[in-house]
């Protein structure tokens, strides 16, 4: 009879495996049997049959963890690659990138220097300037749209994590209760929970820790609890304390909000968004702003030094000024690069020159600080991303900053507000300061020479070269991410295949098991039949 029951359990378990051959996350199950204690008789120990110990899931914790780890990184690099490729195409495309607009602007300046009296050349120069400024603001707008979409994606992903984490906590409660009551593992419930954990892991990398009562704890980052027993801690978002325009995932722990940086969240879709934003999107925005500021400072300085068509009126700002003089200021200053690698922070500043040092105050009231020429401006211990020089250099010594002068530095998101300011071709200052008529083209020639002037990166690269460096860095990062995506895709495929070899349902094996249990059932039934027949014979003899 025990053999008959054991065969029935085996058949039922095999049927369950076959029925779930296509169920996501299902681990095949098998029955563990053991022999019943033998009974002693005068002739020795006689067997008393078989008992079913348990029905267990067949799985490898090591392989399961391998799949989770590789999948978290695959999700990261899939998200990273998709967005990085989009930015790479945007920056490198001739229709949307900055390179073609810079070339057109300097070509127009060169054409103006060849014929400064031509209204067509002046109009072309203004159009090229307008197009350059529009290209800067367009790129800025698109990059900011991507940044805002990233913020929205982070909110959506954290909400999805919360839904899944709550389901894991609920299953923890059910599994712990059922296993405590029955003393056996709740196999199918554990499979359901593992599927939820895998879904969470695609969104944010988690580590897991099995508890003695059957529940499963999930942790984010360096050990911050997402699910502990039957409690799920809520993921939220918070503004980045270093840049309020960015949102970061956060965890509500006991009423306190713990911000999760990219160092803690380095896997899953959330990790991909944070890494891409930190390594590609934000640097591209910072570079664009820095290049736009440099163009404004250099072009405006030269244009102000020239004369308009009437050869009498001084030229004004060609672009909206990134640096403008306060009343009584004389001369101009040059922007230097960060020596710490920091990007220009999104603030406006005032800078005063006493003939030996600068005094810099930030628009939010931080400072003032005294800075030597060429030294990076540091306020409150934080590098501001630029240095200052009292003389912009060529083309005229009169550009040098005058002692006692003060300038406004309009650095806060300049690339978003850059415009070409001229309204008439007569305002184009193509002539030099000593010109006697509109035929002088010395100032237009200085503007054309800016194409190859080494201005940015502490006077080592031109505007075009600086933007090319941005394109190259973005393309390199995108290519690296794509290579990693391919590598982890292969690793996930291999790990999943190994996992299925252990845990997956093999229909051929199940068919063999079905026949084996069927024969065992038939044999046990035959044994019962024989015993019944023998018992009937004994009864007949006794009668």
PDB file of C-alpha atoms in Angstrom, residues 30 33 42 44 86 99 104 113 127 172 178 182 260 292 299 356 358 371 407 418 433 450 466 496 511 530 535 538:
ATOM      1  CA  UNK A  30      10.936  15.721  -7.411  1.00  0.00           C
ATOM      2  CA  UNK A  33      11.562   8.836  -0.645  1.00  0.00           C
ATOM      3  CA  UNK A  42      12.106 -14.361  14.417  1.00  0.00           C
ATOM      4  CA  UNK A  44      15.126 -11.311  10.896  1.00  0.00           C
ATOM      5  CA  UNK A  86      20.877  58.674 -29.003  1.00  0.00           C
ATOM      6  CA  UNK A  99      30.508  71.391 -35.650  1.00  0.00           C
ATOM      7  CA  UNK A 104      29.511  78.035 -41.120  1.00  0.00           C
ATOM      8  CA  UNK A 113      36.852  89.860 -44.045  1.00  0.00           C
ATOM      9  CA  UNK A 127      22.602  84.580 -40.136  1.00  0.00           C
ATOM     10  CA  UNK A 172       7.051  36.152   2.578  1.00  0.00           C
ATOM     11  CA  UNK A 178       2.322  27.852   5.457  1.00  0.00           C
ATOM     12  CA  UNK A 182       2.914  22.190   7.391  1.00  0.00           C
ATOM     13  CA  UNK A 260      20.844  56.208  -3.336  1.00  0.00           C
ATOM     14  CA  UNK A 292      29.016  78.581 -25.527  1.00  0.00           C
ATOM     15  CA  UNK A 299      33.518  86.850 -30.109  1.00  0.00           C
ATOM     16  CA  UNK A 356      46.728  91.933  -8.798  1.00  0.00           C
ATOM     17  CA  UNK A 358      40.234  88.876  -8.422  1.00  0.00           C
ATOM     18  CA  UNK A 371      41.657  84.444  -6.282  1.00  0.00           C
ATOM     19  CA  UNK A 407      32.191  92.247 -14.394  1.00  0.00           C
ATOM     20  CA  UNK A 418      22.465  82.268 -25.928  1.00  0.00           C
ATOM     21  CA  UNK A 433      39.356 100.465 -33.947  1.00  0.00           C
ATOM     22  CA  UNK A 450      39.107  82.433 -33.883  1.00  0.00           C
ATOM     23  CA  UNK A 466      36.638  71.054 -27.763  1.00  0.00           C
ATOM     24  CA  UNK A 496      20.217  30.818 -17.936  1.00  0.00           C
ATOM     25  CA  UNK A 511       8.046  10.827 -19.818  1.00  0.00           C
ATOM     26  CA  UNK A 530      -1.428 -11.329  -4.707  1.00  0.00           C
ATOM     27  CA  UNK A 535      -5.390 -14.068   2.318  1.00  0.00           C
ATOM     28  CA  UNK A 538      -5.898 -18.836   4.111  1.00  0.00           C
TER      29      UNK A 538
END
